[in-house]
């Protein structure tokens, strides 16, 4: 019997592990998915995040003066204007000559003057403001608890005063596009609160009837580093308070709720940002947007809103289940568990919770109704001027944000990123032409929501012209996991191809090679022989060569799938031959630069030259010399203090997973908990930066499942500390979903769900199998990867 027929015959026998369960009462209270605390948050880093991709809320869970810090994804300072340096094209040849001549200081001075954006910096993503629930009474309370249940997406605060139980629930609904807060008490008429909505600047708040309205416009001060001042983004927020029993008395800007039995607050917000224009759009009236959202929901009972929210949320969240050890009931508050782990205790269930939290954060900062991707803080930011502007850093951070998206079964979170990258092409083409005289589109190391594509900040950080290429990788990966050829044809490939046009034009000849110039190895510096130059600018840093080689591979594969661009493929193949190869230096590590320069900071946080190991597929056990050198490179970085930022540590975990070193991966995961994790499980750079959460979530997945070079590798870096466990619903390239169970550190069984059909190459330890699959069917494998019949 043909393999294919054989498999088809046994399909009905397959046990399906994964199921997208409907929401039921259990969903909401599942302790495995709960972060909880026995005291209110003392600062923002203890508050608990909720979001729907567009609106964010950080809940402190305070008793008398509850604070909920709010965000709307597009509320930014600044605006869209041309920042390309007019002198760039004229000075480019000289910058290139100086770099080739190793006159790096001179090159830096000239580039900083003539290539850097004018003005060099942009403004920040901003908080929307705070919602307060204030109480007059300061009576002592007991039985306090606050929690966030990840699979339901519901936050809860409960306590008791004078024998009366109080409970607040909060969620941010994606189907209804509102923040919903619900207050109940054990005794009728017990709810007495003043509701206030505030913002530190640029807003006016008024109350009327049962509504509070905030209307604002960002006023930017003139700043030579950031551009003209003026009245820029318009925004609005509106809340409606709906009481059962008692009364609501409006003040000038607050609502006083007296003796209510129950209270529901519905809040939404909007700006006049229009992603199509990468700018604000005065045809959009933010308050009208708020009104139309609220009009649709204001008559819907609370329970109905909650049901809609939870079933939508759980349908995405519950695609993946994980257990990394004995299921631990969460009898200890999350901050206490974290503290114990920091002190060296084992709590695999906390790792599982942390993994699920990463998924939770991504789905709540990057999906419809939102239109923008997750920024450096996802969507949660309390500042007017945030650290690094809470921007989109494209020299590792934004890429890392999306590293868990596909493998962790959250494919739709990539869509806002696809749209945003697509929009960059308009300003990116202008920068490519004006700065470099090139076709295609380019972006450098960071951008705002207005699509600034010129190199910004300073040439010590800004000169990363391959960032656009890098940013196409999550787009290509979306195809590799979904195998959606229409998406590839209509969305991803046009963006990839145009990025390749830029590469083709930007590369210059040097010693028979094709090299990038100017460029840098993100944010790291090298020593020039006998000089005190702390040099960043260079040509053909290893990362660029890895990026270009990978991009050419992606583009050629895309052309094959789409049966197009035969002529271009030939040209790209010619280019590929001339791209410098990854090389090993005198200290047996991967060379970071085109020459074997000494590093200024051998423990630097960026691991740019190891991109070929993870997430790319260029340094593998099949390239043993590079594979060994990659291990040495990591060792050296760590020996000199590498991994000191959360995201850097997260990357190290993935790198060790790819090196098939579970012990080291685990050790660095523990270091991440110890050094870079806040009480609300947010990653800290420091301060809070979300890329570490996302990078570590992807890294945990990478320890359990890898799929690259056409092979799915089961449990490739399973540490001894997780001897027994289960994971259901991780995704693999080629359109597969995988469920696994293991015992005593060994695979027990796996189920492979084929979402697209086709050949599957699968591996566990030394065992490899290859077989055909039918679309929509599932295959159960035993510990030796033999196919099982129905039991
Ligand atoms: C990169 C890193 C920094 C920081 C910033 C937002 O440039 O080098 O550590 O994470 O992004």
mmCIF file of N, CA, C and O and ligand atoms in Angstrom, residues 376 388 391 393 395-397 445 523 605-606 645 647 685 689 691, ligand 1:
data_model
loop_
_atom_site.group_PDB
_atom_site.id
_atom_site.type_symbol
_atom_site.label_atom_id
_atom_site.label_comp_id
_atom_site.label_asym_id
_atom_site.label_seq_id
_atom_site.Cartn_x
_atom_site.Cartn_y
_atom_site.Cartn_z
ATOM 1 N N UNK A 376 7.856 48.827 21.250
ATOM 2 C CA UNK A 376 8.804 48.382 22.284
ATOM 3 C C UNK A 376 8.121 48.042 23.610
ATOM 4 O O UNK A 376 8.693 47.351 24.445
ATOM 5 N N UNK A 388 13.227 55.203 24.832
ATOM 6 C CA UNK A 388 13.363 54.922 23.383
ATOM 7 C C UNK A 388 12.063 55.228 22.626
ATOM 8 O O UNK A 388 11.738 54.573 21.638
ATOM 9 N N UNK A 391 9.234 53.051 20.602
ATOM 10 C CA UNK A 391 9.097 53.109 19.140
ATOM 11 C C UNK A 391 9.160 51.728 18.502
ATOM 12 O O UNK A 391 8.926 50.700 19.150
ATOM 13 N N UNK A 393 11.877 49.670 16.903
ATOM 14 C CA UNK A 393 13.307 49.470 16.624
ATOM 15 C C UNK A 393 13.446 48.275 15.688
ATOM 16 O O UNK A 393 13.025 47.168 16.030
ATOM 17 N N UNK A 395 16.279 46.993 14.408
ATOM 18 C CA UNK A 395 17.586 46.322 14.329
ATOM 19 C C UNK A 395 17.681 45.155 15.307
ATOM 20 O O UNK A 395 18.753 44.721 15.635
ATOM 21 N N UNK A 396 16.587 44.638 15.769
ATOM 22 C CA UNK A 396 16.372 43.370 16.460
ATOM 23 C C UNK A 396 15.022 43.377 17.164
ATOM 24 O O UNK A 396 14.291 42.391 17.140
ATOM 25 N N UNK A 397 14.642 44.514 17.774
ATOM 26 C CA UNK A 397 13.529 44.499 18.716
ATOM 27 C C UNK A 397 12.187 44.181 18.071
ATOM 28 O O UNK A 397 11.439 43.334 18.580
ATOM 29 N N UNK A 445 17.380 51.971 11.464
ATOM 30 C CA UNK A 445 17.279 51.147 12.677
ATOM 31 C C UNK A 445 16.053 51.379 13.560
ATOM 32 O O UNK A 445 15.793 50.570 14.453
ATOM 33 N N UNK A 523 24.866 48.408 16.613
ATOM 34 C CA UNK A 523 25.206 49.124 17.844
ATOM 35 C C UNK A 523 26.520 48.689 18.482
ATOM 36 O O UNK A 523 26.910 49.212 19.514
ATOM 37 N N UNK A 605 25.374 43.494 23.976
ATOM 38 C CA UNK A 605 24.031 42.890 24.038
ATOM 39 C C UNK A 605 23.550 42.340 22.693
ATOM 40 O O UNK A 605 22.773 41.387 22.641
ATOM 41 N N UNK A 606 23.977 42.964 21.590
ATOM 42 C CA UNK A 606 23.522 42.459 20.279
ATOM 43 C C UNK A 606 24.334 41.234 19.871
ATOM 44 O O UNK A 606 25.544 41.211 20.047
ATOM 45 N N UNK A 645 20.625 42.758 28.952
ATOM 46 C CA UNK A 645 19.268 43.293 28.768
ATOM 47 C C UNK A 645 18.336 42.096 28.590
ATOM 48 O O UNK A 645 18.779 41.022 28.161
ATOM 49 N N UNK A 647 15.983 41.432 26.369
ATOM 50 C CA UNK A 647 15.869 40.886 25.019
ATOM 51 C C UNK A 647 17.124 40.146 24.604
ATOM 52 O O UNK A 647 17.063 39.160 23.862
ATOM 53 N N UNK A 685 14.344 45.755 30.462
ATOM 54 C CA UNK A 685 15.613 45.955 29.722
ATOM 55 C C UNK A 685 16.783 46.158 30.658
ATOM 56 O O UNK A 685 17.838 45.521 30.383
ATOM 57 N N UNK A 689 10.608 46.616 28.761
ATOM 58 C CA UNK A 689 10.612 46.563 27.292
ATOM 59 C C UNK A 689 10.071 45.183 26.937
ATOM 60 O O UNK A 689 10.551 44.181 27.467
ATOM 61 N N UNK A 691 10.115 43.260 24.244
ATOM 62 C CA UNK A 691 10.763 42.300 23.341
ATOM 63 C C UNK A 691 11.314 41.081 24.068
ATOM 64 O O UNK A 691 11.318 39.973 23.534
HETATM 65 C C1 LIG B 1 18.283 48.456 20.641
HETATM 66 C C2 LIG B 1 19.125 48.017 21.818
HETATM 67 C C3 LIG B 1 18.867 48.742 23.086
HETATM 68 C C4 LIG B 1 17.394 48.995 23.282
HETATM 69 C C5 LIG B 1 16.840 49.727 22.095
HETATM 70 C C6 LIG B 1 15.383 49.998 22.211
HETATM 71 O O1 LIG B 1 18.899 49.366 19.885
HETATM 72 O O2 LIG B 1 20.480 48.074 21.544
HETATM 73 O O3 LIG B 1 19.355 47.916 24.110
HETATM 74 O O4 LIG B 1 16.735 47.799 23.433
HETATM 75 O O5 LIG B 1 17.010 48.924 20.958
#
